[in-house]
PDB file of C-alpha atoms in Angstrom:
ATOM      1  CA  MET A   1      71.913  60.171 170.184  1.00  0.00           C
ATOM      2  CA  LEU A   2      72.272  63.687 168.796  1.00  0.00           C
ATOM      3  CA  ARG A   3      72.070  66.382 171.452  1.00  0.00           C
ATOM      4  CA  SER A   4      71.249  69.498 169.477  1.00  0.00           C
ATOM      5  CA  ARG A   5      72.458  72.713 171.058  1.00  0.00           C
ATOM      6  CA  ARG A   6      70.703  75.607 169.396  1.00  0.00           C
ATOM      7  CA  GLY A   7      71.419  79.256 168.927  1.00  0.00           C
ATOM      8  CA  ILE A   8      70.367  81.964 166.557  1.00  0.00           C
ATOM      9  CA  VAL A   9      72.549  83.462 163.905  1.00  0.00           C
ATOM     10  CA  ILE A  10      71.814  87.023 162.968  1.00  0.00           C
ATOM     11  CA  LEU A  11      72.433  87.560 159.278  1.00  0.00           C
ATOM     12  CA  ALA A  12      70.404  90.475 157.981  1.00  0.00           C
ATOM     13  CA  CYS A  13      70.276  89.065 154.463  1.00  0.00           C
ATOM     14  CA  LEU A  14      72.470  86.303 153.134  1.00  0.00           C
ATOM     15  CA  PHE A  15      72.718  86.033 149.376  1.00  0.00           C
ATOM     16  CA  ALA A  16      73.328  82.334 149.021  1.00  0.00           C
ATOM     17  CA  THR A  17      75.067  82.130 145.680  1.00  0.00           C
ATOM     18  CA  ALA A  18      78.115  79.968 145.211  1.00  0.00           C
ATOM     19  CA  ASP A  19      80.472  82.920 144.828  1.00  0.00           C
ATOM     20  CA  ALA A  20      78.968  84.804 147.777  1.00  0.00           C
ATOM     21  CA  LEU A  21      79.695  82.104 150.327  1.00  0.00           C
ATOM     22  CA  ALA A  22      83.125  83.062 151.510  1.00  0.00           C
ATOM     23  CA  LYS A  23      84.154  85.057 154.599  1.00  0.00           C
ATOM     24  CA  TRP A  24      81.388  86.639 156.623  1.00  0.00           C
ATOM     25  CA  ASN A  25      81.481  88.729 159.773  1.00  0.00           C
ATOM     26  CA  VAL A  26      78.796  87.050 161.848  1.00  0.00           C
ATOM     27  CA  ALA A  27      77.069  87.874 165.117  1.00  0.00           C
ATOM     28  CA  LEU A  28      76.143  84.705 166.996  1.00  0.00           C
ATOM     29  CA  ASN A  29      73.217  85.141 169.370  1.00  0.00           C
ATOM     30  CA  LEU A  30      73.118  82.232 171.819  1.00  0.00           C
ATOM     31  CA  GLY A  31      70.335  81.614 174.272  1.00  0.00           C
ATOM     32  CA  ARG A  32      67.513  79.303 175.188  1.00  0.00           C
ATOM     33  CA  GLU A  33      65.328  78.380 172.220  1.00  0.00           C
ATOM     34  CA  PRO A  34      62.169  76.260 172.070  1.00  0.00           C
ATOM     35  CA  GLY A  35      63.077  72.612 171.535  1.00  0.00           C
ATOM     36  CA  SER A  36      66.622  72.995 172.849  1.00  0.00           C
ATOM     37  CA  SER A  37      68.162  69.986 174.564  1.00  0.00           C
ATOM     38  CA  MET A  38      70.213  72.250 176.827  1.00  0.00           C
ATOM     39  CA  PRO A  39      69.693  71.648 180.556  1.00  0.00           C
ATOM     40  CA  GLU A  40      66.681  73.495 182.031  1.00  0.00           C
ATOM     41  CA  SER A  41      69.004  75.702 184.094  1.00  0.00           C
ATOM     42  CA  TRP A  42      71.015  76.909 181.078  1.00  0.00           C
ATOM     43  CA  ALA A  43      70.095  80.522 180.179  1.00  0.00           C
ATOM     44  CA  ALA A  44      66.906  80.144 182.238  1.00  0.00           C
ATOM     45  CA  SER A  45      67.031  83.890 182.977  1.00  0.00           C
ATOM     46  CA  GLY A  46      66.365  84.605 179.298  1.00  0.00           C
ATOM     47  CA  ALA A  47      69.733  86.344 178.909  1.00  0.00           C
ATOM     48  CA  ARG A  48      71.570  86.029 175.596  1.00  0.00           C
ATOM     49  CA  PHE A  49      75.261  85.477 174.856  1.00  0.00           C
ATOM     50  CA  PHE A  50      76.562  87.467 171.890  1.00  0.00           C
ATOM     51  CA  LEU A  51      79.701  86.412 170.045  1.00  0.00           C
ATOM     52  CA  GLN A  52      81.264  88.036 167.004  1.00  0.00           C
ATOM     53  CA  THR A  53      83.436  86.084 164.625  1.00  0.00           C
ATOM     54  CA  GLN A  54      84.551  85.839 161.030  1.00  0.00           C
ATOM     55  CA  ILE A  55      83.425  82.613 159.408  1.00  0.00           C
ATOM     56  CA  GLU A  56      84.658  81.173 156.130  1.00  0.00           C
ATOM     57  CA  PHE A  57      82.195  78.916 154.349  1.00  0.00           C
ATOM     58  CA  GLY A  58      84.432  76.732 152.205  1.00  0.00           C
ATOM     59  CA  ASP A  59      83.927  74.236 149.384  1.00  0.00           C
ATOM     60  CA  ASP A  60      85.983  71.361 150.820  1.00  0.00           C
ATOM     61  CA  PRO A  61      83.869  68.304 151.710  1.00  0.00           C
ATOM     62  CA  ALA A  62      83.176  67.684 155.398  1.00  0.00           C
ATOM     63  CA  ALA A  63      81.994  64.670 157.361  1.00  0.00           C
ATOM     64  CA  GLU A  64      78.245  64.107 157.578  1.00  0.00           C
ATOM     65  CA  GLU A  65      76.481  65.292 160.709  1.00  0.00           C
ATOM     66  CA  PRO A  66      72.835  64.373 161.518  1.00  0.00           C
ATOM     67  CA  PHE A  67      71.989  68.026 162.274  1.00  0.00           C
ATOM     68  CA  LEU A  68      72.907  69.026 158.718  1.00  0.00           C
ATOM     69  CA  GLY A  69      70.412  66.580 157.204  1.00  0.00           C
ATOM     70  CA  ARG A  70      70.617  63.325 155.316  1.00  0.00           C
ATOM     71  CA  GLY A  71      71.588  63.277 151.681  1.00  0.00           C
ATOM     72  CA  ARG A  72      73.206  66.702 151.790  1.00  0.00           C
ATOM     73  CA  ALA A  73      76.817  67.421 150.860  1.00  0.00           C
ATOM     74  CA  PRO A  74      78.349  69.106 153.914  1.00  0.00           C
ATOM     75  CA  ARG A  75      81.222  71.515 153.353  1.00  0.00           C
ATOM     76  CA  CYS A  76      83.888  72.788 155.745  1.00  0.00           C
ATOM     77  CA  VAL A  77      83.364  75.975 157.713  1.00  0.00           C
ATOM     78  CA  THR A  78      86.185  77.607 159.657  1.00  0.00           C
ATOM     79  CA  ALA A  79      86.481  80.312 162.269  1.00  0.00           C
ATOM     80  CA  GLU A  80      89.719  80.970 164.102  1.00  0.00           C
ATOM     81  CA  SER A  81      88.290  82.753 167.104  1.00  0.00           C
ATOM     82  CA  ALA A  82      85.250  84.597 168.368  1.00  0.00           C
ATOM     83  CA  SER A  83      85.047  87.567 170.703  1.00  0.00           C
ATOM     84  CA  PHE A  84      82.604  88.981 173.186  1.00  0.00           C
ATOM     85  CA  THR A  85      82.559  91.833 175.661  1.00  0.00           C
ATOM     86  CA  GLY A  86      81.986  90.896 179.272  1.00  0.00           C
ATOM     87  CA  VAL A  87      82.533  92.448 182.665  1.00  0.00           C
ATOM     88  CA  GLY A  88      86.312  92.185 182.250  1.00  0.00           C
ATOM     89  CA  GLY A  89      86.280  93.745 178.771  1.00  0.00           C
ATOM     90  CA  ARG A  90      86.752  92.116 175.386  1.00  0.00           C
ATOM     91  CA  ARG A  91      87.642  88.397 175.404  1.00  0.00           C
ATOM     92  CA  GLU A  92      88.711  86.030 172.651  1.00  0.00           C
ATOM     93  CA  VAL A  93      87.354  82.483 172.489  1.00  0.00           C
ATOM     94  CA  ALA A  94      88.937  79.611 170.550  1.00  0.00           C
ATOM     95  CA  VAL A  95      86.759  78.179 167.778  1.00  0.00           C
ATOM     96  CA  GLY A  96      87.389  75.011 165.816  1.00  0.00           C
ATOM     97  CA  SER A  97      86.241  74.076 162.340  1.00  0.00           C
ATOM     98  CA  GLY A  98      82.840  72.649 161.556  1.00  0.00           C
ATOM     99  CA  ALA A  99      80.574  72.011 158.602  1.00  0.00           C
ATOM    100  CA  TRP A 100      77.727  73.704 156.747  1.00  0.00           C
ATOM    101  CA  VAL A 101      74.949  72.961 154.249  1.00  0.00           C
ATOM    102  CA  LEU A 102      72.444  75.100 152.418  1.00  0.00           C
ATOM    103  CA  ALA A 103      69.021  73.444 152.287  1.00  0.00           C
ATOM    104  CA  ARG A 104      67.238  74.852 149.236  1.00  0.00           C
ATOM    105  CA  ASP A 105      64.207  72.555 149.459  1.00  0.00           C
ATOM    106  CA  ARG A 106      62.109  75.213 151.209  1.00  0.00           C
ATOM    107  CA  ALA A 107      61.582  78.945 150.944  1.00  0.00           C
ATOM    108  CA  PRO A 108      63.494  80.689 152.255  1.00  0.00           C
ATOM    109  CA  SER A 109      66.503  78.418 152.041  1.00  0.00           C
ATOM    110  CA  VAL A 110      68.047  77.378 155.352  1.00  0.00           C
ATOM    111  CA  LEU A 111      71.738  77.689 156.155  1.00  0.00           C
ATOM    112  CA  ARG A 112      72.747  75.155 158.797  1.00  0.00           C
ATOM    113  CA  PHE A 113      76.203  74.976 160.293  1.00  0.00           C
ATOM    114  CA  TRP A 114      78.056  73.949 163.393  1.00  0.00           C
ATOM    115  CA  LEU A 115      81.279  75.141 164.966  1.00  0.00           C
ATOM    116  CA  ASP A 116      83.453  73.399 167.533  1.00  0.00           C
ATOM    117  CA  PHE A 117      83.709  75.383 170.763  1.00  0.00           C
ATOM    118  CA  SER A 118      85.215  72.485 172.754  1.00  0.00           C
ATOM    119  CA  GLY A 119      88.331  74.592 173.447  1.00  0.00           C
ATOM    120  CA  ALA A 120      86.261  77.399 174.990  1.00  0.00           C
ATOM    121  CA  THR A 121      86.245  76.596 178.696  1.00  0.00           C
ATOM    122  CA  ASP A 122      85.070  78.835 181.547  1.00  0.00           C
ATOM    123  CA  VAL A 123      83.411  81.325 179.191  1.00  0.00           C
ATOM    124  CA  GLU A 124      80.396  83.150 180.619  1.00  0.00           C
ATOM    125  CA  SER A 125      78.579  86.393 179.924  1.00  0.00           C
ATOM    126  CA  ARG A 126      75.395  87.749 181.539  1.00  0.00           C
ATOM    127  CA  GLY A 127      74.876  84.505 183.400  1.00  0.00           C
ATOM    128  CA  VAL A 128      74.957  82.390 180.230  1.00  0.00           C
ATOM    129  CA  ALA A 129      77.834  79.923 180.082  1.00  0.00           C
ATOM    130  CA  LEU A 130      79.157  79.000 176.655  1.00  0.00           C
ATOM    131  CA  PRO A 131      79.127  75.186 176.444  1.00  0.00           C
ATOM    132  CA  ALA A 132      82.538  73.733 175.535  1.00  0.00           C
ATOM    133  CA  GLU A 133      81.259  71.507 172.714  1.00  0.00           C
ATOM    134  CA  LYS A 134      79.873  71.658 169.177  1.00  0.00           C
ATOM    135  CA  LEU A 135      77.284  74.401 168.773  1.00  0.00           C
ATOM    136  CA  TYR A 136      74.650  74.243 166.048  1.00  0.00           C
ATOM    137  CA  PHE A 137      73.161  77.207 164.179  1.00  0.00           C
ATOM    138  CA  THR A 138      70.489  77.910 161.581  1.00  0.00           C
ATOM    139  CA  ALA A 139      69.687  81.005 159.537  1.00  0.00           C
ATOM    140  CA  SER A 140      67.367  81.879 156.679  1.00  0.00           C
ATOM    141  CA  ALA A 141      69.197  82.391 153.407  1.00  0.00           C
ATOM    142  CA  PHE A 142      68.039  84.244 150.322  1.00  0.00           C
ATOM    143  CA  ASP A 143      69.524  84.045 146.856  1.00  0.00           C
ATOM    144  CA  ALA A 144      69.147  86.697 144.153  1.00  0.00           C
ATOM    145  CA  ALA A 145      66.053  84.987 142.691  1.00  0.00           C
ATOM    146  CA  ASP A 146      64.352  84.905 146.133  1.00  0.00           C
ATOM    147  CA  VAL A 147      65.010  88.616 146.594  1.00  0.00           C
ATOM    148  CA  ALA A 148      63.742  89.431 143.077  1.00  0.00           C
ATOM    149  CA  ASP A 149      60.543  87.411 143.713  1.00  0.00           C
ATOM    150  CA  ALA A 150      59.956  89.192 147.013  1.00  0.00           C
ATOM    151  CA  ARG A 151      60.451  92.599 145.400  1.00  0.00           C
ATOM    152  CA  ARG A 152      58.109  91.664 142.544  1.00  0.00           C
ATOM    153  CA  ASP A 153      55.397  90.593 145.018  1.00  0.00           C
ATOM    154  CA  LEU A 154      55.935  93.650 147.214  1.00  0.00           C
ATOM    155  CA  LEU A 155      54.852  96.296 144.665  1.00  0.00           C
ATOM    156  CA  PRO A 156      51.284  94.949 144.138  1.00  0.00           C
ATOM    157  CA  ALA A 157      50.909  94.469 147.904  1.00  0.00           C
ATOM    158  CA  ASN A 158      51.977  98.075 148.541  1.00  0.00           C
ATOM    159  CA  GLN A 159      49.584  99.308 145.841  1.00  0.00           C
ATOM    160  CA  LYS A 160      46.676  97.408 147.463  1.00  0.00           C
ATOM    161  CA  ARG A 161      47.609  98.787 150.875  1.00  0.00           C
ATOM    162  CA  ALA A 162      47.720 102.354 149.515  1.00  0.00           C
ATOM    163  CA  ALA A 163      44.306 101.936 147.839  1.00  0.00           C
ATOM    164  CA  ALA A 164      42.783 100.573 151.050  1.00  0.00           C
ATOM    165  CA  GLN A 165      44.299 103.444 153.065  1.00  0.00           C
ATOM    166  CA  ALA A 166      42.849 105.956 150.576  1.00  0.00           C
ATOM    167  CA  GLU A 167      39.372 104.445 151.085  1.00  0.00           C
ATOM    168  CA  VAL A 168      39.745 104.662 154.876  1.00  0.00           C
ATOM    169  CA  ASP A 169      40.913 108.291 154.616  1.00  0.00           C
ATOM    170  CA  GLU A 170      37.957 109.123 152.368  1.00  0.00           C
ATOM    171  CA  VAL A 171      35.493 107.710 154.904  1.00  0.00           C
ATOM    172  CA  ARG A 172      37.212 109.535 157.783  1.00  0.00           C
ATOM    173  CA  GLU A 173      37.249 112.872 155.952  1.00  0.00           C
ATOM    174  CA  GLY A 174      33.700 112.491 154.581  1.00  0.00           C
ATOM    175  CA  PRO A 175      30.477 113.456 156.337  1.00  0.00           C
ATOM    176  CA  ASN A 176      29.885 111.995 159.766  1.00  0.00           C
ATOM    177  CA  LEU A 177      27.729 108.924 159.214  1.00  0.00           C
ATOM    178  CA  PHE A 178      26.230 109.133 162.712  1.00  0.00           C
ATOM    179  CA  ALA A 179      25.251 112.777 162.196  1.00  0.00           C
ATOM    180  CA  LEU A 180      23.484 111.856 158.923  1.00  0.00           C
ATOM    181  CA  ALA A 181      21.570 109.049 160.646  1.00  0.00           C
ATOM    182  CA  LYS A 182      20.129 111.454 163.283  1.00  0.00           C
ATOM    183  CA  LYS A 183      18.522 113.815 160.707  1.00  0.00           C
TER     184      LYS A 183
END
């Protein structure tokens, strides 16, 4: 049985082209998410655990993992360590290798990866304990074509919004409709 441990990865915009997937400085935002199989008591306060690390998304094949999806070709992902700032200052946490896939069968594409935190014992920040096991992450990913499509669709939408705002402004600046009705 797969026990999915979820977190959020904050990547402002990931251009998912083959040459772009290399080393990334990543902020990992861990906390309770809907559908998580974490125990009810874990992060029940709503606090988040923030880790910073440098992750290398490689091309070497990796073992299949149910979380990554069937029929995908998982690749190795590595991170040597992660750091966070707690009450005692900055701390380093050991991180083991994992695997990643890029699911392009939906828009936006979805980057899924896991990292092995089994060597990270007794790590806690803001009342959220980092589980010493594999942690699973997802993030939206956009390639150059996705960004170009979004930009292309944005101009007509902005033009429609500006036209609608001009109509509203014209009505607001025009004669008072209620005053006209009283005459």
